[in-house]
mmCIF file with all atom_site columns, N, CA and C in Angstrom:
data_model
loop_
_atom_site.group_PDB
_atom_site.id
_atom_site.type_symbol
_atom_site.label_atom_id
_atom_site.label_alt_id
_atom_site.label_comp_id
_atom_site.label_asym_id
_atom_site.label_entity_id
_atom_site.label_seq_id
_atom_site.pdbx_PDB_ins_code
_atom_site.Cartn_x
_atom_site.Cartn_y
_atom_site.Cartn_z
_atom_site.occupancy
_atom_site.B_iso_or_equiv
_atom_site.pdbx_formal_charge
_atom_site.auth_seq_id
_atom_site.auth_comp_id
_atom_site.auth_asym_id
_atom_site.auth_atom_id
_atom_site.pdbx_PDB_model_num
ATOM 1   N N  . UNK S 1 1  ? 87.739 171.887 43.678 1.00 0.00 ? 5  UNK S N  1
ATOM 2   C CA . UNK S 1 1  ? 87.273 170.547 43.834 1.00 0.00 ? 5  UNK S CA 1
ATOM 3   C C  . UNK S 1 1  ? 88.335 169.821 42.763 1.00 0.00 ? 5  UNK S C  1
ATOM 4   N N  . UNK S 1 2  ? 89.135 168.777 43.054 1.00 0.00 ? 6  UNK S N  1
ATOM 5   C CA . UNK S 1 2  ? 90.144 168.140 42.170 1.00 0.00 ? 6  UNK S CA 1
ATOM 6   C C  . UNK S 1 2  ? 89.202 167.295 41.179 1.00 0.00 ? 6  UNK S C  1
ATOM 7   N N  . UNK S 1 3  ? 89.691 167.173 39.867 1.00 0.00 ? 7  UNK S N  1
ATOM 8   C CA . UNK S 1 3  ? 89.051 166.315 38.893 1.00 0.00 ? 7  UNK S CA 1
ATOM 9   C C  . UNK S 1 3  ? 89.364 164.832 39.190 1.00 0.00 ? 7  UNK S C  1
ATOM 10  N N  . UNK S 1 4  ? 88.414 163.841 38.866 1.00 0.00 ? 8  UNK S N  1
ATOM 11  C CA . UNK S 1 4  ? 88.749 162.571 39.175 1.00 0.00 ? 8  UNK S CA 1
ATOM 12  C C  . UNK S 1 4  ? 88.836 162.016 37.697 1.00 0.00 ? 8  UNK S C  1
ATOM 13  N N  . UNK S 1 5  ? 89.834 160.923 37.927 1.00 0.00 ? 9  UNK S N  1
ATOM 14  C CA . UNK S 1 5  ? 90.162 160.428 36.648 1.00 0.00 ? 9  UNK S CA 1
ATOM 15  C C  . UNK S 1 5  ? 88.966 159.264 36.401 1.00 0.00 ? 9  UNK S C  1
ATOM 16  N N  . UNK S 1 6  ? 88.769 159.134 35.000 1.00 0.00 ? 10 UNK S N  1
ATOM 17  C CA . UNK S 1 6  ? 87.542 158.315 34.740 1.00 0.00 ? 10 UNK S CA 1
ATOM 18  C C  . UNK S 1 6  ? 87.995 156.797 35.184 1.00 0.00 ? 10 UNK S C  1
ATOM 19  N N  . UNK S 1 7  ? 86.767 156.114 35.401 1.00 0.00 ? 11 UNK S N  1
ATOM 20  C CA . UNK S 1 7  ? 87.054 154.654 35.863 1.00 0.00 ? 11 UNK S CA 1
ATOM 21  C C  . UNK S 1 7  ? 87.700 153.900 34.618 1.00 0.00 ? 11 UNK S C  1
ATOM 22  N N  . UNK S 1 8  ? 88.717 152.928 35.042 1.00 0.00 ? 12 UNK S N  1
ATOM 23  C CA . UNK S 1 8  ? 89.231 152.097 33.732 1.00 0.00 ? 12 UNK S CA 1
ATOM 24  C C  . UNK S 1 8  ? 87.936 151.297 33.239 1.00 0.00 ? 12 UNK S C  1
ATOM 25  N N  . UNK S 1 9  ? 88.281 150.892 31.888 1.00 0.00 ? 13 UNK S N  1
ATOM 26  C CA . UNK S 1 9  ? 87.306 150.114 31.264 1.00 0.00 ? 13 UNK S CA 1
ATOM 27  C C  . UNK S 1 9  ? 87.559 148.718 31.827 1.00 0.00 ? 13 UNK S C  1
ATOM 28  N N  . UNK S 1 10 ? 86.337 147.772 31.939 1.00 0.00 ? 14 UNK S N  1
ATOM 29  C CA . UNK S 1 10 ? 86.604 146.501 32.451 1.00 0.00 ? 14 UNK S CA 1
ATOM 30  C C  . UNK S 1 10 ? 87.528 145.689 31.439 1.00 0.00 ? 14 UNK S C  1
ATOM 31  N N  . UNK S 1 11 ? 88.262 144.799 32.128 1.00 0.00 ? 15 UNK S N  1
ATOM 32  C CA . UNK S 1 11 ? 89.227 144.187 31.379 1.00 0.00 ? 15 UNK S CA 1
ATOM 33  C C  . UNK S 1 11 ? 88.614 142.855 30.564 1.00 0.00 ? 15 UNK S C  1
ATOM 34  N N  . UNK S 1 12 ? 89.006 142.577 29.512 1.00 0.00 ? 16 UNK S N  1
ATOM 35  C CA . UNK S 1 12 ? 88.596 141.360 28.828 1.00 0.00 ? 16 UNK S CA 1
ATOM 36  C C  . UNK S 1 12 ? 89.350 140.230 28.990 1.00 0.00 ? 16 UNK S C  1
ATOM 37  N N  . UNK S 1 13 ? 88.919 139.001 29.080 1.00 0.00 ? 17 UNK S N  1
ATOM 38  C CA . UNK S 1 13 ? 89.785 137.858 29.317 1.00 0.00 ? 17 UNK S CA 1
ATOM 39  C C  . UNK S 1 13 ? 90.069 137.254 28.091 1.00 0.00 ? 17 UNK S C  1
ATOM 40  N N  . UNK S 1 14 ? 91.160 136.852 27.733 1.00 0.00 ? 18 UNK S N  1
ATOM 41  C CA . UNK S 1 14 ? 91.777 136.511 26.566 1.00 0.00 ? 18 UNK S CA 1
ATOM 42  C C  . UNK S 1 14 ? 92.408 135.046 26.735 1.00 0.00 ? 18 UNK S C  1
ATOM 43  N N  . UNK S 1 15 ? 92.178 134.022 26.281 1.00 0.00 ? 19 UNK S N  1
ATOM 44  C CA . UNK S 1 15 ? 92.798 132.670 26.229 1.00 0.00 ? 19 UNK S CA 1
ATOM 45  C C  . UNK S 1 15 ? 93.427 132.198 24.949 1.00 0.00 ? 19 UNK S C  1
ATOM 46  N N  . UNK S 1 16 ? 94.643 131.849 24.988 1.00 0.00 ? 20 UNK S N  1
ATOM 47  C CA . UNK S 1 16 ? 95.231 131.289 23.775 1.00 0.00 ? 20 UNK S CA 1
ATOM 48  C C  . UNK S 1 16 ? 95.368 129.877 23.863 1.00 0.00 ? 20 UNK S C  1
ATOM 49  N N  . UNK S 1 17 ? 94.467 129.325 22.990 1.00 0.00 ? 21 UNK S N  1
ATOM 50  C CA . UNK S 1 17 ? 94.572 127.719 22.867 1.00 0.00 ? 21 UNK S CA 1
ATOM 51  C C  . UNK S 1 17 ? 95.725 127.184 22.128 1.00 0.00 ? 21 UNK S C  1
ATOM 52  N N  . UNK S 1 18 ? 96.158 126.026 22.783 1.00 0.00 ? 22 UNK S N  1
ATOM 53  C CA . UNK S 1 18 ? 97.327 125.579 22.097 1.00 0.00 ? 22 UNK S CA 1
ATOM 54  C C  . UNK S 1 18 ? 96.827 124.988 20.543 1.00 0.00 ? 22 UNK S C  1
ATOM 55  N N  . UNK S 1 19 ? 97.675 125.170 19.456 1.00 0.00 ? 23 UNK S N  1
ATOM 56  C CA . UNK S 1 19 ? 97.092 124.676 18.314 1.00 0.00 ? 23 UNK S CA 1
ATOM 57  C C  . UNK S 1 19 ? 95.778 125.324 17.916 1.00 0.00 ? 23 UNK S C  1
ATOM 58  N N  . UNK S 1 20 ? 95.104 126.299 18.499 1.00 0.00 ? 24 UNK S N  1
ATOM 59  C CA . UNK S 1 20 ? 93.966 126.665 17.929 1.00 0.00 ? 24 UNK S CA 1
ATOM 60  C C  . UNK S 1 20 ? 93.710 128.259 17.923 1.00 0.00 ? 24 UNK S C  1
ATOM 61  N N  . UNK S 1 21 ? 92.427 128.728 18.211 1.00 0.00 ? 25 UNK S N  1
ATOM 62  C CA . UNK S 1 21 ? 92.348 130.086 17.908 1.00 0.00 ? 25 UNK S CA 1
ATOM 63  C C  . UNK S 1 21 ? 92.668 130.744 19.450 1.00 0.00 ? 25 UNK S C  1
ATOM 64  N N  . UNK S 1 22 ? 92.457 132.189 19.550 1.00 0.00 ? 26 UNK S N  1
ATOM 65  C CA . UNK S 1 22 ? 92.381 133.012 20.630 1.00 0.00 ? 26 UNK S CA 1
ATOM 66  C C  . UNK S 1 22 ? 90.975 133.173 21.096 1.00 0.00 ? 26 UNK S C  1
ATOM 67  N N  . UNK S 1 23 ? 90.700 132.710 22.353 1.00 0.00 ? 27 UNK S N  1
ATOM 68  C CA . UNK S 1 23 ? 89.377 133.033 22.693 1.00 0.00 ? 27 UNK S CA 1
ATOM 69  C C  . UNK S 1 23 ? 89.232 134.286 23.593 1.00 0.00 ? 27 UNK S C  1
ATOM 70  N N  . UNK S 1 24 ? 88.412 135.245 23.160 1.00 0.00 ? 28 UNK S N  1
ATOM 71  C CA . UNK S 1 24 ? 88.229 136.517 23.998 1.00 0.00 ? 28 UNK S CA 1
ATOM 72  C C  . UNK S 1 24 ? 86.554 136.686 24.163 1.00 0.00 ? 28 UNK S C  1
ATOM 73  N N  . UNK S 1 25 ? 86.363 137.092 25.660 1.00 0.00 ? 29 UNK S N  1
ATOM 74  C CA . UNK S 1 25 ? 85.149 137.443 26.091 1.00 0.00 ? 29 UNK S CA 1
ATOM 75  C C  . UNK S 1 25 ? 84.660 138.509 25.206 1.00 0.00 ? 29 UNK S C  1
ATOM 76  N N  . UNK S 1 26 ? 83.327 138.530 24.663 1.00 0.00 ? 30 UNK S N  1
ATOM 77  C CA . UNK S 1 26 ? 82.844 139.593 23.898 1.00 0.00 ? 30 UNK S CA 1
ATOM 78  C C  . UNK S 1 26 ? 82.097 140.532 24.359 1.00 0.00 ? 30 UNK S C  1
ATOM 79  N N  . UNK S 1 27 ? 81.290 141.461 23.734 1.00 0.00 ? 31 UNK S N  1
ATOM 80  C CA . UNK S 1 27 ? 81.894 141.594 22.338 1.00 0.00 ? 31 UNK S CA 1
ATOM 81  C C  . UNK S 1 27 ? 83.221 142.258 22.129 1.00 0.00 ? 31 UNK S C  1
ATOM 82  N N  . UNK S 1 28 ? 83.466 141.916 20.903 1.00 0.00 ? 32 UNK S N  1
ATOM 83  C CA . UNK S 1 28 ? 84.749 142.229 20.376 1.00 0.00 ? 32 UNK S CA 1
ATOM 84  C C  . UNK S 1 28 ? 84.718 143.092 18.899 1.00 0.00 ? 32 UNK S C  1
ATOM 85  N N  . UNK S 1 29 ? 85.667 144.017 18.973 1.00 0.00 ? 33 UNK S N  1
ATOM 86  C CA . UNK S 1 29 ? 85.785 144.738 17.660 1.00 0.00 ? 33 UNK S CA 1
ATOM 87  C C  . UNK S 1 29 ? 87.362 144.401 17.107 1.00 0.00 ? 33 UNK S C  1
ATOM 88  N N  . UNK S 1 30 ? 87.487 143.989 15.994 1.00 0.00 ? 34 UNK S N  1
ATOM 89  C CA . UNK S 1 30 ? 88.720 143.768 15.483 1.00 0.00 ? 34 UNK S CA 1
ATOM 90  C C  . UNK S 1 30 ? 89.117 144.794 14.223 1.00 0.00 ? 34 UNK S C  1
ATOM 91  N N  . UNK S 1 31 ? 90.186 145.193 14.208 1.00 0.00 ? 35 UNK S N  1
ATOM 92  C CA . UNK S 1 31 ? 90.792 146.115 12.991 1.00 0.00 ? 35 UNK S CA 1
ATOM 93  C C  . UNK S 1 31 ? 91.539 145.252 12.114 1.00 0.00 ? 35 UNK S C  1
ATOM 94  N N  . UNK S 1 32 ? 90.942 144.950 10.853 1.00 0.00 ? 36 UNK S N  1
ATOM 95  C CA . UNK S 1 32 ? 91.829 144.021 9.978  1.00 0.00 ? 36 UNK S CA 1
ATOM 96  C C  . UNK S 1 32 ? 93.053 144.893 9.145  1.00 0.00 ? 36 UNK S C  1
ATOM 97  N N  . UNK S 1 33 ? 93.968 144.045 8.589  1.00 0.00 ? 37 UNK S N  1
ATOM 98  C CA . UNK S 1 33 ? 95.078 144.657 8.033  1.00 0.00 ? 37 UNK S CA 1
ATOM 99  C C  . UNK S 1 33 ? 94.730 146.086 7.223  1.00 0.00 ? 37 UNK S C  1
ATOM 100 N N  . UNK S 1 34 ? 93.607 145.856 6.279  1.00 0.00 ? 38 UNK S N  1
ATOM 101 C CA . UNK S 1 34 ? 93.202 146.790 5.421  1.00 0.00 ? 38 UNK S CA 1
ATOM 102 C C  . UNK S 1 34 ? 92.400 147.917 5.992  1.00 0.00 ? 38 UNK S C  1
ATOM 103 N N  . UNK S 1 35 ? 92.311 147.924 7.446  1.00 0.00 ? 39 UNK S N  1
ATOM 104 C CA . UNK S 1 35 ? 91.662 149.043 8.241  1.00 0.00 ? 39 UNK S CA 1
ATOM 105 C C  . UNK S 1 35 ? 90.088 148.729 8.464  1.00 0.00 ? 39 UNK S C  1
ATOM 106 N N  . UNK S 1 36 ? 89.553 147.553 7.717  1.00 0.00 ? 40 UNK S N  1
ATOM 107 C CA . UNK S 1 36 ? 88.129 147.421 8.118  1.00 0.00 ? 40 UNK S CA 1
ATOM 108 C C  . UNK S 1 36 ? 88.156 147.041 9.326  1.00 0.00 ? 40 UNK S C  1
ATOM 109 N N  . UNK S 1 37 ? 86.776 147.288 10.146 1.00 0.00 ? 41 UNK S N  1
ATOM 110 C CA . UNK S 1 37 ? 86.546 147.140 11.377 1.00 0.00 ? 41 UNK S CA 1
ATOM 111 C C  . UNK S 1 37 ? 85.417 146.090 11.359 1.00 0.00 ? 41 UNK S C  1
ATOM 112 N N  . UNK S 1 38 ? 85.727 144.857 12.089 1.00 0.00 ? 42 UNK S N  1
ATOM 113 C CA . UNK S 1 38 ? 84.763 143.794 12.274 1.00 0.00 ? 42 UNK S CA 1
ATOM 114 C C  . UNK S 1 38 ? 84.227 143.799 13.627 1.00 0.00 ? 42 UNK S C  1
ATOM 115 N N  . UNK S 1 39 ? 83.027 143.294 13.937 1.00 0.00 ? 43 UNK S N  1
ATOM 116 C CA . UNK S 1 39 ? 82.449 143.260 15.305 1.00 0.00 ? 43 UNK S CA 1
ATOM 117 C C  . UNK S 1 39 ? 81.603 141.917 15.428 1.00 0.00 ? 43 UNK S C  1
ATOM 118 N N  . UNK S 1 40 ? 81.834 141.352 16.782 1.00 0.00 ? 44 UNK S N  1
ATOM 119 C CA . UNK S 1 40 ? 81.141 140.264 17.099 1.00 0.00 ? 44 UNK S CA 1
ATOM 120 C C  . UNK S 1 40 ? 80.422 140.536 18.374 1.00 0.00 ? 44 UNK S C  1
ATOM 121 N N  . UNK S 1 41 ? 79.082 140.309 18.494 1.00 0.00 ? 45 UNK S N  1
ATOM 122 C CA . UNK S 1 41 ? 78.438 140.763 19.907 1.00 0.00 ? 45 UNK S CA 1
ATOM 123 C C  . UNK S 1 41 ? 78.325 139.413 20.788 1.00 0.00 ? 45 UNK S C  1
ATOM 124 N N  . UNK S 1 42 ? 79.061 138.432 20.434 1.00 0.00 ? 46 UNK S N  1
ATOM 125 C CA . UNK S 1 42 ? 78.907 136.946 21.081 1.00 0.00 ? 46 UNK S CA 1
ATOM 126 C C  . UNK S 1 42 ? 79.545 137.106 22.594 1.00 0.00 ? 46 UNK S C  1
ATOM 127 N N  . UNK S 1 43 ? 79.262 136.352 23.374 1.00 0.00 ? 47 UNK S N  1
ATOM 128 C CA . UNK S 1 43 ? 79.699 136.284 24.636 1.00 0.00 ? 47 UNK S CA 1
ATOM 129 C C  . UNK S 1 43 ? 81.168 135.942 24.707 1.00 0.00 ? 47 UNK S C  1
ATOM 130 N N  . UNK S 1 44 ? 81.441 135.032 23.873 1.00 0.00 ? 48 UNK S N  1
ATOM 131 C CA . UNK S 1 44 ? 82.880 134.369 23.632 1.00 0.00 ? 48 UNK S CA 1
ATOM 132 C C  . UNK S 1 44 ? 83.024 134.387 22.033 1.00 0.00 ? 48 UNK S C  1
ATOM 133 N N  . UNK S 1 45 ? 84.445 134.805 21.767 1.00 0.00 ? 49 UNK S N  1
ATOM 134 C CA . UNK S 1 45 ? 84.575 134.864 20.331 1.00 0.00 ? 49 UNK S CA 1
ATOM 135 C C  . UNK S 1 45 ? 85.904 134.259 20.106 1.00 0.00 ? 49 UNK S C  1
ATOM 136 N N  . UNK S 1 46 ? 86.031 133.239 19.194 1.00 0.00 ? 50 UNK S N  1
ATOM 137 C CA . UNK S 1 46 ? 87.293 132.521 18.885 1.00 0.00 ? 50 UNK S CA 1
ATOM 138 C C  . UNK S 1 46 ? 87.766 133.496 17.513 1.00 0.00 ? 50 UNK S C  1
ATOM 139 N N  . UNK S 1 47 ? 89.029 133.795 17.746 1.00 0.00 ? 51 UNK S N  1
ATOM 140 C CA . UNK S 1 47 ? 89.641 134.650 16.811 1.00 0.00 ? 51 UNK S CA 1
ATOM 141 C C  . UNK S 1 47 ? 90.977 133.615 16.188 1.00 0.00 ? 51 UNK S C  1
ATOM 142 N N  . UNK S 1 48 ? 90.808 133.642 14.672 1.00 0.00 ? 52 UNK S N  1
ATOM 143 C CA . UNK S 1 48 ? 91.656 132.663 14.046 1.00 0.00 ? 52 UNK S CA 1
ATOM 144 C C  . UNK S 1 48 ? 93.131 133.273 13.947 1.00 0.00 ? 52 UNK S C  1
ATOM 145 N N  . UNK S 1 49 ? 94.006 132.335 14.263 1.00 0.00 ? 53 UNK S N  1
ATOM 146 C CA . UNK S 1 49 ? 95.463 132.714 14.336 1.00 0.00 ? 53 UNK S CA 1
ATOM 147 C C  . UNK S 1 49 ? 96.321 132.284 13.311 1.00 0.00 ? 53 UNK S C  1
ATOM 148 N N  . UNK S 1 50 ? 95.583 131.133 12.637 1.00 0.00 ? 54 UNK S N  1
ATOM 149 C CA . UNK S 1 50 ? 96.406 130.206 11.536 1.00 0.00 ? 54 UNK S CA 1
ATOM 150 C C  . UNK S 1 50 ? 96.047 130.933 10.075 1.00 0.00 ? 54 UNK S C  1
ATOM 151 N N  . UNK S 1 51 ? 94.933 131.574 9.879  1.00 0.00 ? 55 UNK S N  1
ATOM 152 C CA . UNK S 1 51 ? 94.601 132.451 8.911  1.00 0.00 ? 55 UNK S CA 1
ATOM 153 C C  . UNK S 1 51 ? 93.886 131.370 7.796  1.00 0.00 ? 55 UNK S C  1
ATOM 154 N N  . UNK S 1 52 ? 93.673 130.182 8.159  1.00 0.00 ? 56 UNK S N  1
ATOM 155 C CA . UNK S 1 52 ? 93.105 129.135 7.198  1.00 0.00 ? 56 UNK S CA 1
ATOM 156 C C  . UNK S 1 52 ? 91.431 129.254 7.348  1.00 0.00 ? 56 UNK S C  1
ATOM 157 N N  . UNK S 1 53 ? 91.070 130.056 8.152  1.00 0.00 ? 57 UNK S N  1
ATOM 158 C CA . UNK S 1 53 ? 89.465 130.143 8.368  1.00 0.00 ? 57 UNK S CA 1
ATOM 159 C C  . UNK S 1 53 ? 88.793 130.625 6.927  1.00 0.00 ? 57 UNK S C  1
ATOM 160 N N  . UNK S 1 54 ? 87.735 130.235 6.735  1.00 0.00 ? 58 UNK S N  1
ATOM 161 C CA . UNK S 1 54 ? 87.157 130.969 5.510  1.00 0.00 ? 58 UNK S CA 1
ATOM 162 C C  . UNK S 1 54 ? 86.290 132.078 6.072  1.00 0.00 ? 58 UNK S C  1
ATOM 163 N N  . UNK S 1 55 ? 86.235 132.094 7.427  1.00 0.00 ? 59 UNK S N  1
ATOM 164 C CA . UNK S 1 55 ? 85.437 133.228 8.006  1.00 0.00 ? 59 UNK S CA 1
ATOM 165 C C  . UNK S 1 55 ? 86.316 134.298 8.795  1.00 0.00 ? 59 UNK S C  1
ATOM 166 N N  . UNK S 1 56 ? 87.666 134.347 8.296  1.00 0.00 ? 60 UNK S N  1
ATOM 167 C CA . UNK S 1 56 ? 88.620 135.284 8.860  1.00 0.00 ? 60 UNK S CA 1
ATOM 168 C C  . UNK S 1 56 ? 87.849 136.476 9.232  1.00 0.00 ? 60 UNK S C  1
ATOM 169 N N  . UNK S 1 57 ? 88.317 137.256 10.440 1.00 0.00 ? 61 UNK S N  1
ATOM 170 C CA . UNK S 1 57 ? 89.207 136.782 11.454 1.00 0.00 ? 61 UNK S CA 1
ATOM 171 C C  . UNK S 1 57 ? 88.554 135.819 12.379 1.00 0.00 ? 61 UNK S C  1
ATOM 172 N N  . UNK S 1 58 ? 87.171 135.548 12.130 1.00 0.00 ? 62 UNK S N  1
ATOM 173 C CA . UNK S 1 58 ? 86.887 134.412 13.158 1.00 0.00 ? 62 UNK S CA 1
ATOM 174 C C  . UNK S 1 58 ? 87.001 132.863 12.812 1.00 0.00 ? 62 UNK S C  1
ATOM 175 N N  . UNK S 1 59 ? 87.361 132.245 13.829 1.00 0.00 ? 63 UNK S N  1
ATOM 176 C CA . UNK S 1 59 ? 87.697 130.735 13.751 1.00 0.00 ? 63 UNK S CA 1
ATOM 177 C C  . UNK S 1 59 ? 86.665 129.999 13.266 1.00 0.00 ? 63 UNK S C  1
ATOM 178 N N  . UNK S 1 60 ? 86.932 129.068 12.190 1.00 0.00 ? 64 UNK S N  1
ATOM 179 C CA . UNK S 1 60 ? 85.831 128.240 11.737 1.00 0.00 ? 64 UNK S CA 1
ATOM 180 C C  . UNK S 1 60 ? 86.406 126.763 11.781 1.00 0.00 ? 64 UNK S C  1
ATOM 181 N N  . UNK S 1 61 ? 87.314 126.562 12.711 1.00 0.00 ? 65 UNK S N  1
ATOM 182 C CA . UNK S 1 61 ? 88.088 125.336 13.188 1.00 0.00 ? 65 UNK S CA 1
ATOM 183 C C  . UNK S 1 61 ? 88.863 124.809 11.933 1.00 0.00 ? 65 UNK S C  1
ATOM 184 N N  . UNK S 1 62 ? 89.234 125.411 11.094 1.00 0.00 ? 66 UNK S N  1
ATOM 185 C CA . UNK S 1 62 ? 89.839 125.011 9.755  1.00 0.00 ? 66 UNK S CA 1
ATOM 186 C C  . UNK S 1 62 ? 91.328 124.362 10.339 1.00 0.00 ? 66 UNK S C  1
ATOM 187 N N  . UNK S 1 63 ? 91.904 125.046 11.386 1.00 0.00 ? 67 UNK S N  1
ATOM 188 C CA . UNK S 1 63 ? 93.188 124.669 11.964 1.00 0.00 ? 67 UNK S CA 1
ATOM 189 C C  . UNK S 1 63 ? 93.277 123.060 12.417 1.00 0.00 ? 67 UNK S C  1
ATOM 190 N N  . UNK S 1 64 ? 92.202 122.516 12.471 1.00 0.00 ? 68 UNK S N  1
ATOM 191 C CA . UNK S 1 64 ? 92.184 121.081 12.947 1.00 0.00 ? 68 UNK S CA 1
ATOM 192 C C  . UNK S 1 64 ? 92.556 120.241 11.829 1.00 0.00 ? 68 UNK S C  1
ATOM 193 N N  . UNK S 1 65 ? 93.374 119.208 12.003 1.00 0.00 ? 69 UNK S N  1
ATOM 194 C CA . UNK S 1 65 ? 94.026 118.467 11.148 1.00 0.00 ? 69 UNK S CA 1
ATOM 195 C C  . UNK S 1 65 ? 92.572 117.369 10.747 1.00 0.00 ? 69 UNK S C  1
ATOM 196 N N  . UNK S 1 66 ? 92.654 117.425 9.409  1.00 0.00 ? 70 UNK S N  1
ATOM 197 C CA . UNK S 1 66 ? 91.826 116.595 8.868  1.00 0.00 ? 70 UNK S CA 1
ATOM 198 C C  . UNK S 1 66 ? 92.415 114.942 8.287  1.00 0.00 ? 70 UNK S C  1
ATOM 199 N N  . UNK S 1 67 ? 91.904 114.064 9.006  1.00 0.00 ? 71 UNK S N  1
ATOM 200 C CA . UNK S 1 67 ? 92.485 112.841 9.008  1.00 0.00 ? 71 UNK S CA 1
ATOM 201 C C  . UNK S 1 67 ? 91.467 111.875 8.492  1.00 0.00 ? 71 UNK S C  1
ATOM 202 N N  . UNK S 1 68 ? 91.792 110.806 7.757  1.00 0.00 ? 72 UNK S N  1
ATOM 203 C CA . UNK S 1 68 ? 90.653 109.949 7.232  1.00 0.00 ? 72 UNK S CA 1
ATOM 204 C C  . UNK S 1 68 ? 90.629 108.889 8.165  1.00 0.00 ? 72 UNK S C  1
ATOM 205 N N  . UNK S 1 69 ? 89.537 108.157 8.296  1.00 0.00 ? 73 UNK S N  1
ATOM 206 C CA . UNK S 1 69 ? 89.381 107.118 9.223  1.00 0.00 ? 73 UNK S CA 1
ATOM 207 C C  . UNK S 1 69 ? 89.986 105.689 8.683  1.00 0.00 ? 73 UNK S C  1
ATOM 208 N N  . UNK S 1 70 ? 90.691 105.181 9.527  1.00 0.00 ? 74 UNK S N  1
ATOM 209 C CA . UNK S 1 70 ? 91.290 103.990 9.104  1.00 0.00 ? 74 UNK S CA 1
ATOM 210 C C  . UNK S 1 70 ? 90.453 102.864 8.235  1.00 0.00 ? 74 UNK S C  1
ATOM 211 N N  . UNK S 1 71 ? 90.799 102.523 7.295  1.00 0.00 ? 75 UNK S N  1
ATOM 212 C CA . UNK S 1 71 ? 90.052 101.534 6.661  1.00 0.00 ? 75 UNK S CA 1
ATOM 213 C C  . UNK S 1 71 ? 89.879 100.092 7.437  1.00 0.00 ? 75 UNK S C  1
ATOM 214 N N  . UNK S 1 72 ? 88.946 99.401  7.455  1.00 0.00 ? 76 UNK S N  1
ATOM 215 C CA . UNK S 1 72 ? 88.968 98.126  8.260  1.00 0.00 ? 76 UNK S CA 1
ATOM 216 C C  . UNK S 1 72 ? 89.708 97.347  7.561  1.00 0.00 ? 76 UNK S C  1
ATOM 217 N N  . UNK S 1 73 ? 90.652 96.458  8.498  1.00 0.00 ? 77 UNK S N  1
ATOM 218 C CA . UNK S 1 73 ? 91.213 95.207  7.929  1.00 0.00 ? 77 UNK S CA 1
ATOM 219 C C  . UNK S 1 73 ? 90.682 94.450  7.162  1.00 0.00 ? 77 UNK S C  1
ATOM 220 N N  . UNK S 1 74 ? 91.338 93.922  5.994  1.00 0.00 ? 78 UNK S N  1
ATOM 221 C CA . UNK S 1 74 ? 90.948 92.949  5.244  1.00 0.00 ? 78 UNK S CA 1
ATOM 222 C C  . UNK S 1 74 ? 90.723 91.421  5.774  1.00 0.00 ? 78 UNK S C  1
ATOM 223 N N  . UNK S 1 75 ? 89.839 90.711  5.686  1.00 0.00 ? 79 UNK S N  1
ATOM 224 C CA . UNK S 1 75 ? 89.666 89.290  6.198  1.00 0.00 ? 79 UNK S CA 1
ATOM 225 C C  . UNK S 1 75 ? 90.595 88.415  5.097  1.00 0.00 ? 79 UNK S C  1
ATOM 226 N N  . UNK S 1 76 ? 91.773 88.097  5.606  1.00 0.00 ? 80 UNK S N  1
ATOM 227 C CA . UNK S 1 76 ? 92.630 87.328  4.589  1.00 0.00 ? 80 UNK S CA 1
ATOM 228 C C  . UNK S 1 76 ? 92.290 85.815  4.639  1.00 0.00 ? 80 UNK S C  1
ATOM 229 N N  . UNK S 1 77 ? 91.363 85.436  5.565  1.00 0.00 ? 81 UNK S N  1
ATOM 230 C CA . UNK S 1 77 ? 90.974 83.746  5.860  1.00 0.00 ? 81 UNK S CA 1
ATOM 231 C C  . UNK S 1 77 ? 89.454 83.915  5.694  1.00 0.00 ? 81 UNK S C  1
ATOM 232 N N  . UNK S 1 78 ? 89.002 84.081  4.388  1.00 0.00 ? 82 UNK S N  1
ATOM 233 C CA . UNK S 1 78 ? 87.453 83.945  4.314  1.00 0.00 ? 82 UNK S CA 1
ATOM 234 C C  . UNK S 1 78 ? 87.104 82.498  4.666  1.00 0.00 ? 82 UNK S C  1
ATOM 235 N N  . UNK S 1 79 ? 85.944 82.408  5.078  1.00 0.00 ? 83 UNK S N  1
ATOM 236 C CA . UNK S 1 79 ? 85.247 80.987  5.441  1.00 0.00 ? 83 UNK S CA 1
ATOM 237 C C  . UNK S 1 79 ? 84.479 80.637  4.352  1.00 0.00 ? 83 UNK S C  1
#
């Protein structure tokens, strides 16, 4: 009887967000530069690509621009 090949692992869906993280359907394991293995069991994981995240490799939205709200215009003709 011929040996059968093992079934391929299910594919993970990955989405690259413009100006943002890479979204991966979880669970996810990531090997960091130093060899450390980190894991997330969430159903969707945001992986940081800008390295600004304090929770690296997970995205904490630090890539978003921080803009101040515009100050209200001064009333130049007080009554």
